[in-house]
Amino acid sequence: MDRRVLACTASMAAGVNFLPWTGPTLRAGAALKLPVATIFTPMIGVQVVGLVFVFVVSWWLGVREERRLGLGRRVASAETPAPLGVTPSDSDAELALRRPRLFIVNVAITLVVVATMITGLIEPVVVFMAGTALALIINYPSAAQQRERIDAHARTALMMAGILFAAGAFTGIMTGSGMIKALAQASVSHVPDAIGPRIPVLLGMIAMPLSLLFDPDSFYFGVLPVIAEVAGHFGVPAVQVAQAALLGQMTTGFPVSPLTPATFLVAGLSGVELGAHQRFAIPWLFAASIVMTLAAVAFGIFSL
């Protein structure tokens, strides 16, 4: 089959994703000093619409490939399927980490953690710490195993924590020195009165292409606070600006942005050229962003 389809469907599934623990959501909350739950919870329905769009498009692309290759809807395979949850590339070390007997328990822990985060009853940091500790104790009772699992993921976690600390200092300086307010005041004079209240909708429409121009830190910590300040002059809450940015900026945009390693990874693993991947996937990812923006308008999150 056309490998661009594989790269595109993987990109759409990953792109329609602004969960509370993802980088863009954390950055938006830190930059605008907003609780993550305040940003994410009203957008659950919008994300569901985006996921439905992704599954429909993926199904249609699959049907189109079937027709192009002249295949029937059912193709028999002579290969013996691998056991559930095991692929031929799995090493012994990876298999040793699996806990199939605890699958239901782990799913229950995950659902409780996610549900608690969505309700906003407890701070996400506390929920994650408690959930992680419980999962480690249940799955890996040995202290040595627990330490190995923490070490395996510590680099990524510490990197994100470092970025958020540095960004907090950056936005603090920008805010405390008055630079953000000055930039916003200078920008307000160039924004027509009819456009000001519609800034979230317009930002949602162009958020995905902005991923091709700005890396996530530059946008969320440099550009987004200025846009939020400008929108504030027209009575638009900062949370709507954050939600609009999440509809495309380094969400649907990150799998095709030349500023993220994920773009090169998906193109390389799929065996397609970067340009071919971008030309094929960008229209679909942009469409997903537009669909979610319209859904946000329909659900009353943004106003026209």
Tab-separated table of C-alpha atoms in Angstrom:
chain	number	residue	atom	x	y	z
A	1	MET	CA	0.000	0.000	0.000
A	2	ASP	CA	0.974	3.644	-0.275
A	3	ARG	CA	3.192	4.274	2.740
A	4	ARG	CA	2.113	7.912	2.825
A	5	VAL	CA	-1.261	6.630	4.038
A	6	LEU	CA	0.424	4.877	6.965
A	7	ALA	CA	2.364	8.017	7.884
A	8	CYS	CA	-0.742	10.181	7.543
A	9	THR	CA	-3.019	8.026	9.683
A	10	ALA	CA	-0.383	7.747	12.414
A	11	SER	CA	0.109	11.520	12.289
A	12	MET	CA	-3.617	12.225	12.553
A	13	ALA	CA	-4.038	9.873	15.505
A	14	ALA	CA	-1.113	11.495	17.318
A	15	GLY	CA	-2.025	15.029	16.288
A	16	VAL	CA	-5.623	15.124	17.539
A	17	ASN	CA	-4.238	14.976	21.035
A	18	PHE	CA	-4.189	17.752	23.635
A	19	LEU	CA	-4.554	15.701	26.790
A	20	PRO	CA	-3.720	17.327	30.163
A	21	TRP	CA	-0.225	15.796	30.319
A	22	THR	CA	0.908	16.606	26.778
A	23	GLY	CA	3.522	19.276	26.114
A	24	PRO	CA	1.302	21.890	24.397
A	25	THR	CA	-1.328	21.751	27.159
A	26	LEU	CA	1.263	22.052	29.918
A	27	ARG	CA	2.967	24.910	28.095
A	28	ALA	CA	-0.315	26.759	27.535
A	29	GLY	CA	-1.237	26.445	31.204
A	30	ALA	CA	2.203	27.583	32.373
A	31	ALA	CA	2.393	30.507	29.952
A	32	LEU	CA	-1.036	31.918	30.821
A	33	LYS	CA	-1.018	30.816	34.479
A	34	LEU	CA	-4.140	28.685	34.030
A	35	PRO	CA	-4.965	25.289	35.595
A	36	VAL	CA	-4.655	22.508	33.046
A	37	ALA	CA	-8.118	21.185	33.928
A	38	THR	CA	-9.643	24.599	33.153
A	39	ILE	CA	-8.205	24.434	29.655
A	40	PHE	CA	-8.819	20.776	28.896
A	41	THR	CA	-12.157	19.805	30.453
A	42	PRO	CA	-14.407	21.975	28.206
A	43	MET	CA	-12.526	20.625	25.171
A	44	ILE	CA	-13.313	16.931	25.731
A	45	GLY	CA	-16.230	17.013	23.296
A	46	VAL	CA	-14.119	18.841	20.721
A	47	GLN	CA	-11.417	16.194	20.958
A	48	VAL	CA	-14.026	13.440	20.519
A	49	VAL	CA	-15.181	15.148	17.313
A	50	GLY	CA	-11.557	15.277	16.150
A	51	LEU	CA	-11.076	11.578	16.857
A	52	VAL	CA	-14.259	10.700	14.961
A	53	PHE	CA	-12.927	12.716	12.009
A	54	VAL	CA	-9.609	10.845	12.187
A	55	PHE	CA	-11.281	7.417	12.193
A	56	VAL	CA	-13.590	8.340	9.317
A	57	VAL	CA	-10.724	9.681	7.199
A	58	SER	CA	-8.547	6.664	8.037
A	59	TRP	CA	-11.365	4.305	7.023
A	60	TRP	CA	-11.866	6.199	3.754
A	61	LEU	CA	-8.144	6.176	2.961
A	62	GLY	CA	-8.093	2.434	3.610
A	63	VAL	CA	-11.044	1.819	1.294
A	64	ARG	CA	-9.376	3.964	-1.367
A	65	GLU	CA	-6.187	1.904	-1.075
A	66	GLU	CA	-8.176	-1.334	-1.366
A	67	ARG	CA	-9.711	-0.123	-4.602
A	68	ARG	CA	-6.383	1.125	-5.962
A	69	LEU	CA	-4.696	-2.233	-5.264
A	70	GLY	CA	-7.667	-4.244	-6.513
A	71	LEU	CA	-8.131	-6.066	-3.218
A	72	GLY	CA	-11.351	-7.426	-1.781
A	73	ARG	CA	-12.635	-6.394	1.616
A	74	ARG	CA	-11.281	-9.630	3.118
A	75	VAL	CA	-7.841	-10.975	2.310
A	76	ALA	CA	-6.804	-14.329	3.782
A	77	SER	CA	-3.363	-14.480	5.379
A	78	ALA	CA	-1.161	-17.554	5.484
A	79	GLU	CA	0.892	-16.194	8.345
A	80	THR	CA	0.268	-17.383	11.881
A	81	PRO	CA	-0.696	-14.378	14.020
A	82	ALA	CA	1.556	-13.496	16.920
A	83	PRO	CA	0.172	-13.819	20.447
A	84	LEU	CA	-1.906	-10.876	21.628
A	85	GLY	CA	0.305	-7.976	22.692
A	86	VAL	CA	3.496	-9.539	21.259
A	87	THR	CA	5.188	-8.550	17.998
A	88	PRO	CA	8.087	-10.346	16.291
A	89	SER	CA	10.402	-7.433	17.091
A	90	ASP	CA	9.880	-7.673	20.855
A	91	SER	CA	13.087	-8.546	22.704
A	92	ASP	CA	13.303	-10.758	25.779
A	93	ALA	CA	13.939	-7.679	27.913
A	94	GLU	CA	10.774	-6.015	26.615
A	95	LEU	CA	8.705	-9.140	27.139
A	96	ALA	CA	9.961	-9.393	30.729
A	97	LEU	CA	8.385	-5.999	31.455
A	98	ARG	CA	4.918	-7.091	30.305
A	99	ARG	CA	2.243	-7.756	32.908
A	100	PRO	CA	-0.668	-9.301	30.942
A	101	ARG	CA	-2.285	-10.704	34.083
A	102	LEU	CA	-2.497	-7.188	35.531
A	103	PHE	CA	-4.021	-5.662	32.413
A	104	ILE	CA	-7.439	-5.022	33.986
A	105	VAL	CA	-5.832	-3.585	37.136
A	106	ASN	CA	-3.643	-1.224	35.101
A	107	VAL	CA	-6.583	-0.101	32.985
A	108	ALA	CA	-8.558	0.620	36.153
A	109	ILE	CA	-5.707	2.694	37.617
A	110	THR	CA	-5.376	4.635	34.362
A	111	LEU	CA	-9.100	5.363	34.147
A	112	VAL	CA	-9.247	6.517	37.775
A	113	VAL	CA	-6.239	8.825	37.282
A	114	VAL	CA	-7.618	10.318	34.065
A	115	ALA	CA	-11.135	10.728	35.479
A	116	THR	CA	-9.810	12.429	38.619
A	117	MET	CA	-7.716	14.803	36.515
A	118	ILE	CA	-10.660	15.685	34.302
A	119	THR	CA	-12.930	16.441	37.250
A	120	GLY	CA	-10.329	18.807	38.684
A	121	LEU	CA	-10.993	17.637	42.238
A	122	ILE	CA	-7.286	17.108	42.888
A	123	GLU	CA	-4.238	18.787	41.365
A	124	PRO	CA	-2.950	16.775	38.364
A	125	VAL	CA	0.549	16.587	39.892
A	126	VAL	CA	-0.778	14.855	43.007
A	127	VAL	CA	-2.936	12.462	40.963
A	128	PHE	CA	-0.035	11.464	38.736
A	129	MET	CA	2.305	10.934	41.671
A	130	ALA	CA	-0.198	8.722	43.481
A	131	GLY	CA	-1.103	6.780	40.327
A	132	THR	CA	2.546	6.246	39.362
A	133	ALA	CA	3.486	5.046	42.849
A	134	LEU	CA	0.534	2.632	42.941
A	135	ALA	CA	1.279	1.267	39.461
A	136	LEU	CA	4.952	0.732	40.309
A	137	ILE	CA	4.160	-1.102	43.551
A	138	ILE	CA	1.603	-3.392	41.873
A	139	ASN	CA	3.539	-4.157	38.678
A	140	TYR	CA	7.098	-4.145	39.969
A	141	PRO	CA	7.208	-5.029	43.691
A	142	SER	CA	11.013	-5.098	43.754
A	143	ALA	CA	12.709	-1.788	44.626
A	144	ALA	CA	15.395	-2.483	42.011
A	145	GLN	CA	12.756	-2.942	39.275
A	146	GLN	CA	10.999	0.239	40.331
A	147	ARG	CA	14.259	2.176	40.169
A	148	GLU	CA	14.962	0.820	36.666
A	149	ARG	CA	11.519	1.874	35.422
A	150	ILE	CA	11.929	5.379	36.871
A	151	ASP	CA	15.430	5.717	35.398
A	152	ALA	CA	14.130	4.637	31.989
A	153	HIS	CA	11.748	7.609	31.839
A	154	ALA	CA	13.517	10.153	34.065
A	155	ARG	CA	15.345	11.918	31.254
A	156	THR	CA	12.163	12.879	29.402
A	157	ALA	CA	10.364	13.900	32.599
A	158	LEU	CA	13.243	16.044	33.846
A	159	MET	CA	13.616	17.662	30.434
A	160	MET	CA	9.957	18.742	30.453
A	161	ALA	CA	10.258	19.989	34.039
A	162	GLY	CA	13.342	21.999	33.105
A	163	ILE	CA	11.550	23.529	30.118
A	164	LEU	CA	8.595	24.584	32.285
A	165	PHE	CA	10.859	26.131	34.940
A	166	ALA	CA	12.829	28.054	32.307
A	167	ALA	CA	9.624	29.123	30.569
A	168	GLY	CA	8.191	30.332	33.868
A	169	ALA	CA	11.234	32.554	34.361
A	170	PHE	CA	10.987	33.792	30.779
A	171	THR	CA	7.302	34.678	30.918
A	172	GLY	CA	7.792	36.154	34.403
A	173	ILE	CA	10.428	38.532	33.076
A	174	MET	CA	8.302	39.373	30.038
A	175	THR	CA	5.277	40.071	32.238
A	176	GLY	CA	7.043	41.797	35.126
A	177	SER	CA	9.017	44.094	32.865
A	178	GLY	CA	5.855	45.149	31.019
A	179	MET	CA	7.054	43.883	27.631
A	180	ILE	CA	4.020	41.672	27.014
A	181	LYS	CA	1.607	44.473	27.892
A	182	ALA	CA	3.515	46.929	25.684
A	183	LEU	CA	3.515	44.499	22.758
A	184	ALA	CA	-0.201	43.859	23.232
A	185	GLN	CA	-1.061	47.553	23.434
A	186	ALA	CA	0.908	48.201	20.255
A	187	SER	CA	-0.889	45.323	18.535
A	188	VAL	CA	-4.389	46.300	19.655
A	189	SER	CA	-4.355	49.414	17.492
A	190	HIS	CA	-3.926	47.211	14.402
A	191	VAL	CA	-6.775	44.805	15.259
A	192	PRO	CA	-10.202	45.897	13.937
A	193	ASP	CA	-12.968	45.985	16.532
A	194	ALA	CA	-14.960	43.430	14.544
A	195	ILE	CA	-12.063	40.963	14.633
A	196	GLY	CA	-11.081	41.275	18.301
A	197	PRO	CA	-13.873	39.149	19.843
A	198	ARG	CA	-13.254	36.462	17.225
A	199	ILE	CA	-9.547	36.019	17.971
A	200	PRO	CA	-10.005	32.461	19.374
A	201	VAL	CA	-11.792	31.305	16.217
A	202	LEU	CA	-9.184	32.889	13.947
A	203	LEU	CA	-6.342	31.478	16.031
A	204	GLY	CA	-7.906	28.020	15.886
A	205	MET	CA	-8.096	28.291	12.095
A	206	ILE	CA	-4.410	29.170	11.667
A	207	ALA	CA	-2.956	27.301	14.659
A	208	MET	CA	-1.940	24.283	12.610
A	209	PRO	CA	0.058	26.229	9.942
A	210	LEU	CA	1.764	28.153	12.763
A	211	SER	CA	3.434	24.860	13.733
A	212	LEU	CA	5.477	25.171	10.543
A	213	LEU	CA	6.829	28.545	11.688
A	214	PHE	CA	7.215	28.319	15.482
A	215	ASP	CA	8.602	25.621	17.731
A	216	PRO	CA	6.380	24.937	20.787
A	217	ASP	CA	8.442	26.925	23.308
A	218	SER	CA	8.701	30.016	21.092
A	219	PHE	CA	4.978	30.048	20.408
A	220	TYR	CA	3.513	29.135	23.785
A	221	PHE	CA	5.896	31.218	25.879
A	222	GLY	CA	6.610	34.059	23.474
A	223	VAL	CA	3.627	34.521	21.159
A	224	LEU	CA	0.633	33.127	23.063
A	225	PRO	CA	0.858	35.530	26.055
A	226	VAL	CA	0.833	38.493	23.656
A	227	ILE	CA	-2.202	37.136	21.793
A	228	ALA	CA	-3.973	36.526	25.113
A	229	GLU	CA	-3.235	40.072	26.240
A	230	VAL	CA	-4.577	41.475	22.953
A	231	ALA	CA	-7.694	39.318	23.238
A	232	GLY	CA	-8.158	40.532	26.812
A	233	HIS	CA	-8.591	44.094	25.535
A	234	PHE	CA	-11.676	42.855	23.678
A	235	GLY	CA	-13.065	40.971	26.653
A	236	VAL	CA	-11.976	37.514	25.494
A	237	PRO	CA	-10.875	35.208	28.360
A	238	ALA	CA	-7.301	33.941	28.189
A	239	VAL	CA	-8.512	30.347	28.513
A	240	GLN	CA	-10.217	30.584	25.105
A	241	VAL	CA	-6.959	31.702	23.526
A	242	ALA	CA	-5.163	28.741	25.089
A	243	GLN	CA	-7.859	26.348	23.861
A	244	ALA	CA	-7.705	27.780	20.340
A	245	ALA	CA	-3.936	27.323	20.206
A	246	LEU	CA	-4.278	23.673	21.229
A	247	LEU	CA	-6.468	22.961	18.214
A	248	GLY	CA	-3.448	22.962	15.935
A	249	GLN	CA	-0.238	24.523	17.217
A	250	MET	CA	2.055	21.552	17.781
A	251	THR	CA	-0.933	19.204	18.123
A	252	THR	CA	-2.220	18.481	14.606
A	253	GLY	CA	0.803	20.447	13.395
A	254	PHE	CA	3.647	18.639	15.117
A	255	PRO	CA	3.722	15.454	12.930
A	256	VAL	CA	4.494	17.570	9.836
A	257	SER	CA	6.485	20.430	11.357
A	258	PRO	CA	10.177	20.526	10.360
A	259	LEU	CA	10.847	21.865	13.866
A	260	THR	CA	10.042	18.582	15.660
A	261	PRO	CA	11.936	15.266	15.549
A	262	ALA	CA	8.622	13.365	15.343
A	263	THR	CA	8.141	14.506	11.744
A	264	PHE	CA	11.429	12.989	10.620
A	265	LEU	CA	10.770	9.888	12.718
A	266	VAL	CA	7.383	9.111	11.167
A	267	ALA	CA	8.709	9.786	7.663
A	268	GLY	CA	11.777	7.622	8.259
A	269	LEU	CA	9.901	4.698	9.825
A	270	SER	CA	7.319	4.811	7.038
A	271	GLY	CA	10.003	4.902	4.337
A	272	VAL	CA	8.716	8.053	2.628
A	273	GLU	CA	10.417	11.335	1.805
A	274	LEU	CA	9.758	14.227	4.161
A	275	GLY	CA	8.302	16.406	1.402
A	276	ALA	CA	5.990	13.638	0.207
A	277	HIS	CA	4.761	13.043	3.746
A	278	GLN	CA	4.080	16.737	4.296
A	279	ARG	CA	2.270	17.216	0.976
A	280	PHE	CA	0.025	14.224	1.650
A	281	ALA	CA	-0.654	14.727	5.370
A	282	ILE	CA	-0.900	18.518	5.774
A	283	PRO	CA	-4.326	18.882	4.081
A	284	TRP	CA	-5.835	16.172	6.313
A	285	LEU	CA	-4.248	17.515	9.499
A	286	PHE	CA	-5.345	21.046	8.618
A	287	ALA	CA	-8.865	19.734	7.980
A	288	ALA	CA	-8.880	18.072	11.417
A	289	SER	CA	-7.916	21.405	12.987
A	290	ILE	CA	-10.695	23.229	11.119
A	291	VAL	CA	-13.272	20.579	12.079
A	292	MET	CA	-12.361	20.865	15.758
A	293	THR	CA	-12.507	24.670	15.603
A	294	LEU	CA	-16.003	24.515	14.113
A	295	ALA	CA	-16.971	21.984	16.799
A	296	ALA	CA	-15.746	24.422	19.477
A	297	VAL	CA	-17.984	27.099	17.959
A	298	ALA	CA	-20.927	24.684	17.780
A	299	PHE	CA	-20.447	23.687	21.435
A	300	GLY	CA	-20.386	27.339	22.507
A	301	ILE	CA	-16.743	27.333	23.640
A	302	PHE	CA	-15.887	30.036	21.095
A	303	SER	CA	-18.289	32.693	19.915
A	304	LEU	CA	-18.742	34.308	16.542
